[in-house]
Short mmCIF file of C-alpha atoms in Angstrom, two decimals:
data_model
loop_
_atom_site.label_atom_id
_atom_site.label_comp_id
_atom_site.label_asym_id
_atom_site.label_seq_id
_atom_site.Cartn_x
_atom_site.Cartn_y
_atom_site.Cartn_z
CA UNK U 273 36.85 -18.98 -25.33
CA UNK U 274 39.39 -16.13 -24.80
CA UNK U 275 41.89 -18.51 -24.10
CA UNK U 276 41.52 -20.25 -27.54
CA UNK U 277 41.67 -17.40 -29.41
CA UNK U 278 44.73 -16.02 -27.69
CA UNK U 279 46.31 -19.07 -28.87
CA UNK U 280 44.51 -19.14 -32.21
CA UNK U 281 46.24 -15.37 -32.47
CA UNK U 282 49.68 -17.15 -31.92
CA UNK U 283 49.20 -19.57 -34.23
CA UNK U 284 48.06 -16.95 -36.81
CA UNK U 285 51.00 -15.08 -35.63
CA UNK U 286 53.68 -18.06 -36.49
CA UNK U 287 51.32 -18.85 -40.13
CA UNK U 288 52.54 -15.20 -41.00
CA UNK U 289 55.66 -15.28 -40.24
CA UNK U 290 56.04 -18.84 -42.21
CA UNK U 291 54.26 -17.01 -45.04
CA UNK U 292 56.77 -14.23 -45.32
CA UNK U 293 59.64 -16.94 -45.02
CA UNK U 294 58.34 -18.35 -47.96
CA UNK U 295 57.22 -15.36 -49.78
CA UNK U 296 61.21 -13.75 -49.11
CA UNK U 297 63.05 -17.12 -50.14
CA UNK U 298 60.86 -17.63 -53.02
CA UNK U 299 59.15 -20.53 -51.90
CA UNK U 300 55.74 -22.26 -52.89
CA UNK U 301 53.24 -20.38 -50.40
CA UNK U 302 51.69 -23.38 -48.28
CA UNK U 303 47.90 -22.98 -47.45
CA UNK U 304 46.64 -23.45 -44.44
CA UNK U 305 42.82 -24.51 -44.60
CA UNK U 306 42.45 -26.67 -41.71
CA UNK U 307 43.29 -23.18 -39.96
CA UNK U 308 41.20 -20.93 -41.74
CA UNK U 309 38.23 -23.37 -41.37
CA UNK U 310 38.95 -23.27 -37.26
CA UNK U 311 39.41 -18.94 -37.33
CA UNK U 312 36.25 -19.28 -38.98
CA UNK U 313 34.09 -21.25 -36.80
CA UNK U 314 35.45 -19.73 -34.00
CA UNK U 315 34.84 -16.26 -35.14
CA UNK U 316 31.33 -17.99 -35.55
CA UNK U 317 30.97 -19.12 -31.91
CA UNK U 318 32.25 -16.03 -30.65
CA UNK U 319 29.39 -14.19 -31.20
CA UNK U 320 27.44 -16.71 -29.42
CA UNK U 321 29.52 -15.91 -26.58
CA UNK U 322 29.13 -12.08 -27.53
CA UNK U 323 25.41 -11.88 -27.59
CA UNK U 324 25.12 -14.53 -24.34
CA UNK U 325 27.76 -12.19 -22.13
CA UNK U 326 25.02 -9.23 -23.16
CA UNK U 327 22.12 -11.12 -21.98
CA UNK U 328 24.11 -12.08 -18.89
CA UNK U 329 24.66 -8.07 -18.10
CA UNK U 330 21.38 -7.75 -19.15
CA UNK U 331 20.04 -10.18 -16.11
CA UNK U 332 22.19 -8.94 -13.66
CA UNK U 333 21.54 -5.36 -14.06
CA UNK U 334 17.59 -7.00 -13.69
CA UNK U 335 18.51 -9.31 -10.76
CA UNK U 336 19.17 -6.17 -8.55
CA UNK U 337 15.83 -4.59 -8.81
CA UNK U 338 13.42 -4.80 -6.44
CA UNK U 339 10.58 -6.86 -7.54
CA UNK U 340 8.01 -3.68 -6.69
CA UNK U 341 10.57 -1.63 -9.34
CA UNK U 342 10.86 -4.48 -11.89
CA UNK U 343 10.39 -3.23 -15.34
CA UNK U 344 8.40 -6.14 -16.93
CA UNK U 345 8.01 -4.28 -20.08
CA UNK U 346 11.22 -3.33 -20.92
CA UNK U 347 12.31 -7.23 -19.87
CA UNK U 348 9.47 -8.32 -22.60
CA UNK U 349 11.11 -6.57 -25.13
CA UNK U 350 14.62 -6.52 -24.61
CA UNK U 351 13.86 -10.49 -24.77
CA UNK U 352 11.81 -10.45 -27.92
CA UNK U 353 15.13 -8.87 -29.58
CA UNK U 354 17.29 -11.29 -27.99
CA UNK U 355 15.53 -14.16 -29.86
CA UNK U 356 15.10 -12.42 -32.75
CA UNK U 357 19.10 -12.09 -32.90
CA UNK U 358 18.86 -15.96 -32.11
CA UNK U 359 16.93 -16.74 -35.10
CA UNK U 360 17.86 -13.92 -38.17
CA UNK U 361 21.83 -13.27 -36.67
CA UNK U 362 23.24 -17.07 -37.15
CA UNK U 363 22.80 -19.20 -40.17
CA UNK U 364 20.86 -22.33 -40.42
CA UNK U 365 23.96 -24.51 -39.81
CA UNK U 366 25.26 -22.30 -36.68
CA UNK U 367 21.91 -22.55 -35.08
CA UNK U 368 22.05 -26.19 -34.91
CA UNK U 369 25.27 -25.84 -32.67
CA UNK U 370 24.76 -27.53 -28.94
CA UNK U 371 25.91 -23.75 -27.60
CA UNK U 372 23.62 -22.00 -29.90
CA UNK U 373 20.92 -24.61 -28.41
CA UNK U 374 21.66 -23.50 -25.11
CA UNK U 375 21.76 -20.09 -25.06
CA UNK U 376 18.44 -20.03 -27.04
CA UNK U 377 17.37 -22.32 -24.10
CA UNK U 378 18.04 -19.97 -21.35
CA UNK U 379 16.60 -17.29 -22.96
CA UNK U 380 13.64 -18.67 -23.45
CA UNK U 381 12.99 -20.26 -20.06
CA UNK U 382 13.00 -16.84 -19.08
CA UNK U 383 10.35 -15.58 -21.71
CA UNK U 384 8.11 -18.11 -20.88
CA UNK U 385 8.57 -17.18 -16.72
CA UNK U 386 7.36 -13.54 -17.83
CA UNK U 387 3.92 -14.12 -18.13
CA UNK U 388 4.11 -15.66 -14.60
CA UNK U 389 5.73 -12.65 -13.70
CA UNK U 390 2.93 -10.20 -14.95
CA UNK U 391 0.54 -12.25 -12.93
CA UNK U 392 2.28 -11.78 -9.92
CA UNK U 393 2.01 -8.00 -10.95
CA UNK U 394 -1.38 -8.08 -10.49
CA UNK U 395 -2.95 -5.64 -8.65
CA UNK U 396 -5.27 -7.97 -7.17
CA UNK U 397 -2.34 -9.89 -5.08
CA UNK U 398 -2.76 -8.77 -1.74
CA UNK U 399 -0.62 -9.96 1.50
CA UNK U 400 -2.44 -13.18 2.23
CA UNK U 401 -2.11 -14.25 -1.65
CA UNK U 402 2.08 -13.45 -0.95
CA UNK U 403 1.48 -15.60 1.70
CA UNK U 404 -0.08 -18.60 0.14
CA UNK U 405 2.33 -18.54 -2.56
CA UNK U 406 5.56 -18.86 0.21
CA UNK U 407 3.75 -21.45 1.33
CA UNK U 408 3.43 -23.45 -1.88
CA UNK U 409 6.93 -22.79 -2.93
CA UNK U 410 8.49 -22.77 0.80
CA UNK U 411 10.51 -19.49 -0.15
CA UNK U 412 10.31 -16.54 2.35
CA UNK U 413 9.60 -13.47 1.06
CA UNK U 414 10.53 -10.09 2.60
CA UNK U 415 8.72 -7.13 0.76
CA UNK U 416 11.30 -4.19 1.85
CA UNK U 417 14.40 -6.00 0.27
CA UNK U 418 12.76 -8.88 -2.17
CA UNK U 419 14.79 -8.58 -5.28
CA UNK U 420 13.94 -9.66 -8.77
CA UNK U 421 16.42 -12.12 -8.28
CA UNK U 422 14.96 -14.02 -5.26
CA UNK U 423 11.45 -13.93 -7.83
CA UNK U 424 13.87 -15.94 -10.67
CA UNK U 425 15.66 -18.28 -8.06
CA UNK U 426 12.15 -19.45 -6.76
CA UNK U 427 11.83 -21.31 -10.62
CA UNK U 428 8.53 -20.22 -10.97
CA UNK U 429 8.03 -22.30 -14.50
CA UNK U 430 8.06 -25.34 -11.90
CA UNK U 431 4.76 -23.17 -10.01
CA UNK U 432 2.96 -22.32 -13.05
CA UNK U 433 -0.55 -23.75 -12.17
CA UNK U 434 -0.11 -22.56 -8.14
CA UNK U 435 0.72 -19.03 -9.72
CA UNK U 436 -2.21 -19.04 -11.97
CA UNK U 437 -4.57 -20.49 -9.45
CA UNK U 438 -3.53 -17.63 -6.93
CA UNK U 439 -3.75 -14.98 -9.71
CA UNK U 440 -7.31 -16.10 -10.85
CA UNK U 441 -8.52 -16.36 -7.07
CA UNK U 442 -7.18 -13.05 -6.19
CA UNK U 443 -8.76 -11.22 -9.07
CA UNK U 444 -12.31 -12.54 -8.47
CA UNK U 445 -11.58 -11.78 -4.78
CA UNK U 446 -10.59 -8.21 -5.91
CA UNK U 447 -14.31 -8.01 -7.43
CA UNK U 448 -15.81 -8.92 -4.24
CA UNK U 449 -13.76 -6.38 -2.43
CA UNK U 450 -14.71 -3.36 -4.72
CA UNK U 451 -18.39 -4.50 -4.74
CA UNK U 452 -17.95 -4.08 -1.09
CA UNK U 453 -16.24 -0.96 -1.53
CA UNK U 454 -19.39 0.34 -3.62
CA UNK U 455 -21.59 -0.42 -1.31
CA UNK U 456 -20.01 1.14 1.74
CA UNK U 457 -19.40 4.93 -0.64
CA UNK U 458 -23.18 4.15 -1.87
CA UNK U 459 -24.53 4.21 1.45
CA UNK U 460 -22.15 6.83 2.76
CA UNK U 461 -23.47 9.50 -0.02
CA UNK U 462 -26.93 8.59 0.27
CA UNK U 463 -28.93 11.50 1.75
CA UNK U 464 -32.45 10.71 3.18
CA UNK U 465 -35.13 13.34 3.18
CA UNK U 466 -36.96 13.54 6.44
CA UNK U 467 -39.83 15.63 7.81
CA UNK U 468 -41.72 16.08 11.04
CA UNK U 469 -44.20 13.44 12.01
CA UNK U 470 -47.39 15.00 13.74
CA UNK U 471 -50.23 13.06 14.95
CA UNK U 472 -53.17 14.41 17.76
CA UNK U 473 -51.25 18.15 17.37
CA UNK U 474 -48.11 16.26 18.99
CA UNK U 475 -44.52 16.21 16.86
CA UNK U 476 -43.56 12.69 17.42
CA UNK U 477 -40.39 12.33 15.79
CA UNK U 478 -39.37 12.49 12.22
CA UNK U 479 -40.73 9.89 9.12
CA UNK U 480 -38.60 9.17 5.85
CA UNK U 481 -39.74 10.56 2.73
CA UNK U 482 -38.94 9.42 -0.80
CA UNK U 483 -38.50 5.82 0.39
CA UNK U 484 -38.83 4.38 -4.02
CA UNK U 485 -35.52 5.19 -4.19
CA UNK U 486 -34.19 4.07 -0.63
CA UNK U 487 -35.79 0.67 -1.14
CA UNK U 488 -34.19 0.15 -4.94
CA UNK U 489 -30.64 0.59 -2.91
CA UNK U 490 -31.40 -2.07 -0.35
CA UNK U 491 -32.92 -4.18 -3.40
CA UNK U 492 -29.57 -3.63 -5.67
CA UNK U 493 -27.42 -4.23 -2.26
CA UNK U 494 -29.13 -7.44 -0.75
CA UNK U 495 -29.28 -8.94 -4.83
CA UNK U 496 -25.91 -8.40 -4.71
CA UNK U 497 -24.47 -9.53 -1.77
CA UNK U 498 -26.95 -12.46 -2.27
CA UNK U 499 -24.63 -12.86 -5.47
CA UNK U 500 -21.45 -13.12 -3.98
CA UNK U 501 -22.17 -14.70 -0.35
CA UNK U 502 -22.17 -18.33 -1.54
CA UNK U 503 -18.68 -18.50 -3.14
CA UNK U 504 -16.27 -19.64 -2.48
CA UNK U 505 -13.93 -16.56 -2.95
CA UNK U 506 -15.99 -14.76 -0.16
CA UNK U 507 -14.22 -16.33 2.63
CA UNK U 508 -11.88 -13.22 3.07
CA UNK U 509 -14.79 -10.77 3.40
CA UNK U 510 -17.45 -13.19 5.09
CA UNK U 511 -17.40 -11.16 8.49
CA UNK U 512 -18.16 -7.45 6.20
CA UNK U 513 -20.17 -9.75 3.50
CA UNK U 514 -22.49 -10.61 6.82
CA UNK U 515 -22.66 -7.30 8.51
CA UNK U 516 -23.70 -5.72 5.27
CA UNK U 517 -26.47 -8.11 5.28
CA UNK U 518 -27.80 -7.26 8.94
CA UNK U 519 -27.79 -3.15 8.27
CA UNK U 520 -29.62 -3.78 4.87
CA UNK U 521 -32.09 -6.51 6.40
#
């Protein structure tokens, strides 16, 4: 593009001077239409060019974030205005232009990868979910130096249903792991009143008291790992899932 119009300036430049031949030897002024017509729609495609070299800065100043430092938000609407300066910036007729086409193309590949990306910001995902998903996709992922860039070159559109799959498994997993979690504090608060147990003027130990509320714990526990121990999302946790079971049996 900067090419043509540095010879579109010459061109201009020689139209001038032809003008003021004219205008000095009193000469019919010639028009040049064809000319203005191809200033015009060049100054037209040019700021296709314009807003697609901002994107472009836009995506590498992205590219070089970590993933973990990735700021989705910004990205969501920084990319809502891009489109929006697709659609209201360029009339009907320029928006019909095969570059206009492709820029709007690009741009929105990428805003319909950023839901896929908020997924994968889940706070669900743990290590063995990264795992799965390097698996799927055969790309290697290295947490300490994992770029948003490597997350765009892995073409996640083409992983959509893996992503979501993972996503959905991880965040009923994440249930099971806090219901876990629950149990373990619940138990490690619990204070049990005891007292001396006497029998033929002997102390022979010490008996619970206030066992109502001891026994609606194990109930609420055992109906609840009861709940969970049969899916299929339990598999991570089966080996705590089961020892829970034994200590409140």
């Amino acid at each position: 593009l900067h090419t043509i119009q540095s010879e579109l300036m010459e061109i201009k430049k020689t139209r001038d001077y032809l003008l003021q031949s004219e205008k000095l030897f009193d000469l019919p002024i010639t028009g040049y239409p064809n000319l203005h017509m191809l200033d015009v729609k060049i100054g037209q495609i040019s700021q296709i060019y314009k807003l697609y070299e901002d994107w472009k800065k836009l995506m590498d100043r992205w590219s070089q974030c970590l993933w973990a430092d990735a700021p989705l938000e910004q990205m969501k609407q920084q990319t809502q205005i891009f489109m929006t300066n697709l659609q209201k910036n360029f009339s009907k007729e320029l928006q019909a232009h095969p570059l206009h086409t492709a820029v709007r193309n690009v741009i929105k590949q990428f805003k319909d990868t950023l839901p896929l990306l908020t997924d994968l910001k889940s706070d669900a995902l743990r290590k063995r979910h990264w795992k799965q998903l390097m698996k799927e996709t055969g790309v290697t992922i290295d947490e300490n130096s994992f770029t948003f860039q490597n997350l765009l070159d892995m073409k996640l559109h083409q992983y959509k249903n893996i992503i979501h799959e993972i996503v959905s498994n991880a965040k009923k997993q994440l249930k099971i792991e806090l219901l876990l979690k629950d149990i373990a504090k619940v138990w490690a608060n619990t204070k049990f009143s005891m007292k001396k147990y006497v029998r033929d003027n002997k102390e022979r130990g010490y008996i619970l008291m206030d066992l109502e509320p001891i026994k609606e714990l194990l109930e609420q526990g055992t109906t609840s790992l009861a709940g969970i121990s049969g899916t299929r999302h339990v598999l991570p946790f089966i080996e705590e899932v089961k020892l829970w079971e034994k200590r409140l049996s």
